mmCIF file of C-alpha atoms in Angstrom:
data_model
loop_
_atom_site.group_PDB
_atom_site.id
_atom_site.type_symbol
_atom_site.label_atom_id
_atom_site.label_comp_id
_atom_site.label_asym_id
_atom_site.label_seq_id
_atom_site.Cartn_x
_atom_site.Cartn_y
_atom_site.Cartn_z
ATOM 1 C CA UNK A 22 -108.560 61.606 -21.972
ATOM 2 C CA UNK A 23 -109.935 65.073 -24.074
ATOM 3 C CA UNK A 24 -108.715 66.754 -20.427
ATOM 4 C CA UNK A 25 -105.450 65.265 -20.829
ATOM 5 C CA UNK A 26 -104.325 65.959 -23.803
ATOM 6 C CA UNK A 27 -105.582 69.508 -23.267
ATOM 7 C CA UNK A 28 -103.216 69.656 -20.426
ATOM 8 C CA UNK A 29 -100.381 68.374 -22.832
ATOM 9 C CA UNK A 30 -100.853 70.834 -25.368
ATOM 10 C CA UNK A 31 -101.243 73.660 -22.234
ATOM 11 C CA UNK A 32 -97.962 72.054 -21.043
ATOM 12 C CA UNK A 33 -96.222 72.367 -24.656
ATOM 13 C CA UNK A 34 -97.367 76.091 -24.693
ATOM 14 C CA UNK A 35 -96.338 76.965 -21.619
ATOM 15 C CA UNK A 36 -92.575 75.135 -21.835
ATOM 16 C CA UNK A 37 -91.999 77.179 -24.963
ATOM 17 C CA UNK A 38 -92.903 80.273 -23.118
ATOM 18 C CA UNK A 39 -90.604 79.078 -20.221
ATOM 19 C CA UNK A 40 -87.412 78.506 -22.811
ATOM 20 C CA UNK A 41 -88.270 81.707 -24.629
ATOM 21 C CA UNK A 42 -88.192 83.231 -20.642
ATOM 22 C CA UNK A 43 -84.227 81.823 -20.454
ATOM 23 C CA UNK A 44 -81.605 84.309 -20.877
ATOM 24 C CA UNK A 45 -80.245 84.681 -24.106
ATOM 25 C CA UNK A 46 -76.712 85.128 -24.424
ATOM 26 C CA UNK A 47 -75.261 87.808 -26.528
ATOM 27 C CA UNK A 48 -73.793 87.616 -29.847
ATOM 28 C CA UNK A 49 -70.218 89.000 -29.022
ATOM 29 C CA UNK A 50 -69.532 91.467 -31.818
ATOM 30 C CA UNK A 51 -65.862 91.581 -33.211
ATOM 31 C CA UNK A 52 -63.924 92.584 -36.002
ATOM 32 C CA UNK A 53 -63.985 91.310 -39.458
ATOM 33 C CA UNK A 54 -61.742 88.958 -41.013
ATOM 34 C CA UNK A 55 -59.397 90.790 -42.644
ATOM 35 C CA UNK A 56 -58.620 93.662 -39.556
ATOM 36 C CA UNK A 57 -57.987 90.414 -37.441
ATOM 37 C CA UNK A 58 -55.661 88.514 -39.929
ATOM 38 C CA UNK A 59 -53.621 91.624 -40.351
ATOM 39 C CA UNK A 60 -53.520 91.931 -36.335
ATOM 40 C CA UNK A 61 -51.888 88.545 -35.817
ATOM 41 C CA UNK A 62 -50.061 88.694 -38.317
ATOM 42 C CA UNK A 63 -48.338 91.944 -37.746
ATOM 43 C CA UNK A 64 -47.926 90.645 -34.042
ATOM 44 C CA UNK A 65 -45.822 87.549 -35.459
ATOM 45 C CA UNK A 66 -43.375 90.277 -37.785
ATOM 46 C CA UNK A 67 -43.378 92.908 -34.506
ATOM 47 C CA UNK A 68 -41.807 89.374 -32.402
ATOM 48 C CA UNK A 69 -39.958 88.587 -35.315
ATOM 49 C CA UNK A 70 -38.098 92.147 -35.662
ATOM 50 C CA UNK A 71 -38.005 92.587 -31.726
ATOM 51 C CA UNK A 72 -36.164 88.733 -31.824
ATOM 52 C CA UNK A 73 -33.869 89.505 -34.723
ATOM 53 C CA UNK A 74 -32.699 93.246 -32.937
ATOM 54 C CA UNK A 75 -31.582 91.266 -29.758
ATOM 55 C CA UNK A 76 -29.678 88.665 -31.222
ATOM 56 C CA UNK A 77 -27.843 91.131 -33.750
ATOM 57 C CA UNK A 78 -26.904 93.067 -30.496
ATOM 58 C CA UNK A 79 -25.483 90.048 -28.819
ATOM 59 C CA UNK A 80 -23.951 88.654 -30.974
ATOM 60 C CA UNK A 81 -20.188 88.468 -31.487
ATOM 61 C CA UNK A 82 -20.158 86.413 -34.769
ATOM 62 C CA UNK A 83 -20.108 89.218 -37.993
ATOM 63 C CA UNK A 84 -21.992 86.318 -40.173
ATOM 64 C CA UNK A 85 -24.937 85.714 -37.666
ATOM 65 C CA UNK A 86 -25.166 89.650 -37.067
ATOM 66 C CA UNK A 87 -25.001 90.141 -40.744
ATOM 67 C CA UNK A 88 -27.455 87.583 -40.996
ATOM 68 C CA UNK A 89 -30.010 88.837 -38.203
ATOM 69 C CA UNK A 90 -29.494 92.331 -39.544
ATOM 70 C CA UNK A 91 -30.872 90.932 -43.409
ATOM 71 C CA UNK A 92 -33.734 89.229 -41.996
ATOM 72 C CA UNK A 93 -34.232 92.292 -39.469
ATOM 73 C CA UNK A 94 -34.700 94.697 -42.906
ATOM 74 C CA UNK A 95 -36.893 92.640 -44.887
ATOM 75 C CA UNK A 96 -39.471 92.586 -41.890
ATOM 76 C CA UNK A 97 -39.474 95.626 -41.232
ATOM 77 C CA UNK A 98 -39.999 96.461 -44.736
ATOM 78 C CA UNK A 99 -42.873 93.848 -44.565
ATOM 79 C CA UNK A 100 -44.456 95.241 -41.642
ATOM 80 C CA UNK A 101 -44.072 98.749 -42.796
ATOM 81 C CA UNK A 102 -46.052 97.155 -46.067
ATOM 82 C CA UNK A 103 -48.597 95.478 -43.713
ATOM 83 C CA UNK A 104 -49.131 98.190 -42.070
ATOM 84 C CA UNK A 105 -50.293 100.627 -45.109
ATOM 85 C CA UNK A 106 -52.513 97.667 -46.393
ATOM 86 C CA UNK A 107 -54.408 97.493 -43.491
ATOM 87 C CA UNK A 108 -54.484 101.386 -42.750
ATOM 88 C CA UNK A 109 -56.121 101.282 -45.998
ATOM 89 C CA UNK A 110 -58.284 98.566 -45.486
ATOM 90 C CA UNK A 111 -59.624 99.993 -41.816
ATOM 91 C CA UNK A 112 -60.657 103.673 -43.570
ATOM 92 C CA UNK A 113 -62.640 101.704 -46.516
ATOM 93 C CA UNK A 114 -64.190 98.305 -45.496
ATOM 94 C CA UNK A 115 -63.017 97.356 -42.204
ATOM 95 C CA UNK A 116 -65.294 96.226 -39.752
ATOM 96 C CA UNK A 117 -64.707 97.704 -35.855
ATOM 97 C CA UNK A 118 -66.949 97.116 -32.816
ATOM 98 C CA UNK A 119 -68.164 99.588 -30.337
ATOM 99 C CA UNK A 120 -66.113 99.678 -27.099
ATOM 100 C CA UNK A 121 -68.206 98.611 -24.154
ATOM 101 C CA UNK A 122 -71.053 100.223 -22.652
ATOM 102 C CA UNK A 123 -68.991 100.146 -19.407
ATOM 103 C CA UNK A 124 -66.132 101.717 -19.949
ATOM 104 C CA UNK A 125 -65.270 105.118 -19.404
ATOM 105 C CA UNK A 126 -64.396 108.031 -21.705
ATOM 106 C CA UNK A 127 -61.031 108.105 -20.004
ATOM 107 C CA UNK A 128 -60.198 104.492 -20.592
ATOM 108 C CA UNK A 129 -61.572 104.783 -24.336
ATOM 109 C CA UNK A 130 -59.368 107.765 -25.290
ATOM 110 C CA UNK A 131 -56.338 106.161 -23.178
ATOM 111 C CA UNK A 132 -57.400 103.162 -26.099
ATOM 112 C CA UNK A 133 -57.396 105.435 -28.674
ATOM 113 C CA UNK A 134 -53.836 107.288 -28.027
ATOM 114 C CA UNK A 135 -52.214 103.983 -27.510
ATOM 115 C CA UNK A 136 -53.397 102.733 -30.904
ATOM 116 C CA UNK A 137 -52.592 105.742 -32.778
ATOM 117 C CA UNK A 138 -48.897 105.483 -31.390
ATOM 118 C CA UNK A 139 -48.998 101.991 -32.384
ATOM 119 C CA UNK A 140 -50.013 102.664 -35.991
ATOM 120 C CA UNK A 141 -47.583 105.514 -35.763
ATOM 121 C CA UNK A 142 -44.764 104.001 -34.842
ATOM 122 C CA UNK A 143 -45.447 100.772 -37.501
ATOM 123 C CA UNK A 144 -45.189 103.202 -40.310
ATOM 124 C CA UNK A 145 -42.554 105.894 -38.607
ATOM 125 C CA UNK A 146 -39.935 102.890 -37.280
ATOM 126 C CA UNK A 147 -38.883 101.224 -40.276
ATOM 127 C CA UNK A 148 -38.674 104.185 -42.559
ATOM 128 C CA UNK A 149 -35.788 105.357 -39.678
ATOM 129 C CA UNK A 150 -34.332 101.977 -39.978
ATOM 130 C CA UNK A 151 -34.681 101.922 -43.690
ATOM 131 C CA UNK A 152 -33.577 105.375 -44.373
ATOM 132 C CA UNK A 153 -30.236 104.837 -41.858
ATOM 133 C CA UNK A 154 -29.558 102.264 -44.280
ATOM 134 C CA UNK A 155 -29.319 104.057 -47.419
ATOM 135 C CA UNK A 156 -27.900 106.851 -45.570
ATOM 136 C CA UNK A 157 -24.991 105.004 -45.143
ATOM 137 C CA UNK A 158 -23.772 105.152 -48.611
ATOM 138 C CA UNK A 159 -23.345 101.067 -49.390
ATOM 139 C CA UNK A 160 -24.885 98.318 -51.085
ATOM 140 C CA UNK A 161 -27.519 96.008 -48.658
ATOM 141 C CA UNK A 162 -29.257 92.676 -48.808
ATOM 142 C CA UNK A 163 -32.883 93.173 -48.816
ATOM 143 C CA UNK A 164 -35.105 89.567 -48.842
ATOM 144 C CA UNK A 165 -33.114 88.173 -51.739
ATOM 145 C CA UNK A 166 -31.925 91.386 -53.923
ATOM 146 C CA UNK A 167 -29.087 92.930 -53.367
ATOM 147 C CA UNK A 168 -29.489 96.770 -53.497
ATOM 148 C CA UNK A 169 -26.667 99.013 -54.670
ATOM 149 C CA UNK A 170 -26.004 102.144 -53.322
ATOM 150 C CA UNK A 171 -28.711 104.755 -53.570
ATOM 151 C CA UNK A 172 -27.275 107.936 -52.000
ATOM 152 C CA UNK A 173 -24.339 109.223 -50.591
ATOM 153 C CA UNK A 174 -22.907 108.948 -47.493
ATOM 154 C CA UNK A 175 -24.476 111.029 -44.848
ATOM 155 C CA UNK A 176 -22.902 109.977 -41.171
ATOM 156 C CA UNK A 177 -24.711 112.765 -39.392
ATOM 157 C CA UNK A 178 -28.055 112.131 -40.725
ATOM 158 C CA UNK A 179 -27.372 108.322 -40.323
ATOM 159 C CA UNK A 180 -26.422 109.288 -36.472
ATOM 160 C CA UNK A 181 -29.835 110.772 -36.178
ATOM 161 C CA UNK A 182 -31.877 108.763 -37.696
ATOM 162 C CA UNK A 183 -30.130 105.574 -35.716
ATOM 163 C CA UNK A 184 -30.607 107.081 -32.539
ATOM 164 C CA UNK A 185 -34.324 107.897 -33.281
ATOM 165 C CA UNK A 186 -34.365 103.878 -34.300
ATOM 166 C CA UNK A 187 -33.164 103.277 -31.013
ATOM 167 C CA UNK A 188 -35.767 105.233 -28.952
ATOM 168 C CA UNK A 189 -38.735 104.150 -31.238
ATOM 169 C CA UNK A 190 -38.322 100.780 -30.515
ATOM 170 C CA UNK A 191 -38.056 101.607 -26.460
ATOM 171 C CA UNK A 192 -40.845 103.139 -26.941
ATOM 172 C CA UNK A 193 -42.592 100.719 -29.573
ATOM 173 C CA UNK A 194 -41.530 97.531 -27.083
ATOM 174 C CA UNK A 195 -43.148 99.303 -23.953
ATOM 175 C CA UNK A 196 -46.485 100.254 -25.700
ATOM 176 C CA UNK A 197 -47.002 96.664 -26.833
ATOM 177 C CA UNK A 198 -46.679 95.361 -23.309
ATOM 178 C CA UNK A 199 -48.846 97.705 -22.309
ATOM 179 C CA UNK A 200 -51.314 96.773 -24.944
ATOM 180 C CA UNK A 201 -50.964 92.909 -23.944
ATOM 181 C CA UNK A 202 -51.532 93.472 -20.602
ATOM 182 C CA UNK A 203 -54.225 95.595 -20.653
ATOM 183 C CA UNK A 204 -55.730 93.084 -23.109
ATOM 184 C CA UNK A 205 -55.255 90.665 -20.099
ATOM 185 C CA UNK A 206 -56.924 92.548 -17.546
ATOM 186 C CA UNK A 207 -59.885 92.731 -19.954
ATOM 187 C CA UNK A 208 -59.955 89.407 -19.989
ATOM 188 C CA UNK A 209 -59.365 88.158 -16.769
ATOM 189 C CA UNK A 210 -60.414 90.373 -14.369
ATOM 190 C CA UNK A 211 -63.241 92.568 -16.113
ATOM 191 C CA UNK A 212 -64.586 90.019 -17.779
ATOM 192 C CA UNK A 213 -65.518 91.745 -20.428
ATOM 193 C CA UNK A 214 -65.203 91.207 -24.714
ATOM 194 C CA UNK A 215 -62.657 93.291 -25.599
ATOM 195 C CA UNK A 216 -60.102 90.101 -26.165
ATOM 196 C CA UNK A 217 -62.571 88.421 -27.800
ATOM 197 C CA UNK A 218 -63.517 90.592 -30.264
ATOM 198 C CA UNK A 219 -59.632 90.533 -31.744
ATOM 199 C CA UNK A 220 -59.651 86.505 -30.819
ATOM 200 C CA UNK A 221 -63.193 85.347 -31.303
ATOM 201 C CA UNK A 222 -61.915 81.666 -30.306
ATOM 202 C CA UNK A 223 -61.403 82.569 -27.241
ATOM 203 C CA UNK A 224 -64.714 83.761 -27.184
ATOM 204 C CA UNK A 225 -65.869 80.360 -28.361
ATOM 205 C CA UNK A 226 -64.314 78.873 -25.565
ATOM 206 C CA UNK A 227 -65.692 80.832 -22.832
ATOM 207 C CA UNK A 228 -68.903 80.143 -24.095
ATOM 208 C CA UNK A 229 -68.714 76.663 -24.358
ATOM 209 C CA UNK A 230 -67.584 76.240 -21.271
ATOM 210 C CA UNK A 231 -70.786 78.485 -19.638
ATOM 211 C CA UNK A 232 -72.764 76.207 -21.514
ATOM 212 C CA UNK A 233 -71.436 73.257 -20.261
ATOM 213 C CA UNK A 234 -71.580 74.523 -16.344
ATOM 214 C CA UNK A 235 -75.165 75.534 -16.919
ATOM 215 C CA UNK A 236 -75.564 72.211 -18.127
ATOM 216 C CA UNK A 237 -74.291 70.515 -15.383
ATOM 217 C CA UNK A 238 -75.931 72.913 -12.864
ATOM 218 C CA UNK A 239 -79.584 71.897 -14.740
ATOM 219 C CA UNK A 240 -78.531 68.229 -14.338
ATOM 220 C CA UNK A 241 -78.123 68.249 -10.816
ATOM 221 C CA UNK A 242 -81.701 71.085 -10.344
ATOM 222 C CA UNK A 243 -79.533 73.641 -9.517
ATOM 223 C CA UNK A 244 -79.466 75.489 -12.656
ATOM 224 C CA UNK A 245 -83.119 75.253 -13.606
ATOM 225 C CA UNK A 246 -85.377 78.505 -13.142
ATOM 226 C CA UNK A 247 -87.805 78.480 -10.214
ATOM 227 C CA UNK A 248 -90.528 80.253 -12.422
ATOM 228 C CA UNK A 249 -89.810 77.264 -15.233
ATOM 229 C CA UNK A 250 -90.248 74.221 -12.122
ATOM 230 C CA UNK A 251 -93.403 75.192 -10.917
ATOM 231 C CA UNK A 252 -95.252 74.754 -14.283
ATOM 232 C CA UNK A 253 -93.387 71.309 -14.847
ATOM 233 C CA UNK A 254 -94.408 70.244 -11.045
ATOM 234 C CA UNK A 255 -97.789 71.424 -12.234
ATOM 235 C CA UNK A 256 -98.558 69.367 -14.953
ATOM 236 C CA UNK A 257 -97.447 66.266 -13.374
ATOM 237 C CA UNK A 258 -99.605 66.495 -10.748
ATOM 238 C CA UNK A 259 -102.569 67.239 -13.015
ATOM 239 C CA UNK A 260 -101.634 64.235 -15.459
ATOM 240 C CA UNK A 261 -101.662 61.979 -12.197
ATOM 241 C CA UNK A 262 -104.787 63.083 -10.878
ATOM 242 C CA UNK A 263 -106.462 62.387 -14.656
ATOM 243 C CA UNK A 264 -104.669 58.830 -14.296
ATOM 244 C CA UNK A 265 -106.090 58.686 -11.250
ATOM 245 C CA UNK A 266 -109.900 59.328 -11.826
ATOM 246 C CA UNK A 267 -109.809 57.212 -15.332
ATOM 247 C CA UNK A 268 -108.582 54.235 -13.651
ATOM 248 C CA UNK A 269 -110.189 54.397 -10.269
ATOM 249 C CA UNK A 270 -113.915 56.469 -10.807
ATOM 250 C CA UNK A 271 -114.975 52.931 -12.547
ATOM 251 C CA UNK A 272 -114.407 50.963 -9.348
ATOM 252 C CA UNK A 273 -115.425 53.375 -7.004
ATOM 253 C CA UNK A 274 -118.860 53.578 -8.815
ATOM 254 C CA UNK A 275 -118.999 49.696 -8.881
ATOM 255 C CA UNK A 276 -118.505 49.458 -5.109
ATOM 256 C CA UNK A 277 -121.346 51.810 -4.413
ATOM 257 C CA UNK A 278 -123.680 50.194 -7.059
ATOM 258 C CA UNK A 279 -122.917 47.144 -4.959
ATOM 259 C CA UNK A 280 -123.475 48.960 -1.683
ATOM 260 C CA UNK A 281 -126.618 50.077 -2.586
#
């Protein structure tokens, strides 16, 4: 029984050193609160301005394009705001991740240009629109004020600064495709944590649902280490044998007492 229980305790040691053997997964790293709140929501305003600049361009109705082109302004001025806020916020305290150890220095400065043109183009496309506005000499709705007139008239600067409104968002609706679908090759076809670390739910998904196939795959034996089996396989056949001689050494010796 001593021999037993020695094996037991043996067989507790060496499990724990078999589970501290199992792979560990690693902690994804991602950005901090804040940088990711102000990335979602400057996503919903970017949707919200790119929505609002269709309809006022197809419409025919001078209430609903008056309308769209109110709601267009404030967002833009509140993206512009969001923008400066979190410019501010990723020089002081933000939080940002290292890119991933496989990816090249190509790819990472491809990264880096398309984000500075992004952050560019937040601050540099509504100070166009905003600007075209009070260049054209009138009173505006902006949110729920109504602005008087802050300048003069100036229909060659408003021109300008219209057409440069025009190819900024071209430009501004083409990099954010870009950005999406690169986000989606990351994700689906590399594999790899850069989604995740601007969405850590997804994350959380994707690890739950490893976790649950490695769970299934140690259910059914298929998921359970080789190196981690053979200890198991070996302490069961050590308990037995210790069953084995405390039950049936008495009877053995009795019979050959008897013999005798």
């Amino acid at each position: 029984m001593a021999a037993l229980s020695t094996q037991e305790r043996n067989g507790g040691v060496e499990s724990s050193q078999c589970s501290t053997m199992q792979p560990m997964t690693a902690k994804r790293t991602s950005f901090d609160g804040v940088t990711i709140a102000f990335h979602w929501a400057t996503l919903l305003i970017v949707l919200g301005l790119l929505t609002t600049a269709l309809w006022h361009a197809q419409s025919h109705d001078d209430m609903t394009k008056a309308l769209m082109l109110r709601i267009h302004r404030s967002l833009g001025v509140s993206v512009w705001t969001a923008t400066a806020f979190r410019l501010v916020w990723r020089m002081t305290n933000a939080k940002l991740p290292p890119f991933p150890d496989e990816m090249t220095d190509i790819h990472r400065m491809l990264v880096k240009i398309t984000e500075y043109c992004l952050y560019a183009l937040l601050i540099v496309q509504p100070l166009t629109g905003f600007v075209a506005t009070i260049a054209r000499g009138r009173s505006f709705l902006l949110f729920w004020w109504h602005i008087p007139p802050l300048i003069s008239h100036y229909p060659t600067l408003r021109a300008v600064l219209l057409s440069a409104h025009r190819i900024g968002a071209w430009t501004f609706g083409i990099l954010i495709m870009a950005h999406a679908v690169a986000a989606l090759i990351h994700y689906f076809v590399l594999r790899d944590n850069v989604l995740q670390r601007m969405a850590p739910v997804i994350g959380s998904a994707r690890s739950v649902r490893k976790s649950s196939l490695g769970t299934r795959g140690s259910q059914t034996g298929s998921g359970a280490p080789e190196s981690c089996d053979k200890p198991r396989q070996s302490r069961r056949q050590g308990r037995a044998s210790e069953r084995e001689r405390f039950w049936i050494a008495p009877y053995s010796d009795l019979r050959l007492s008897q013999s005798q």
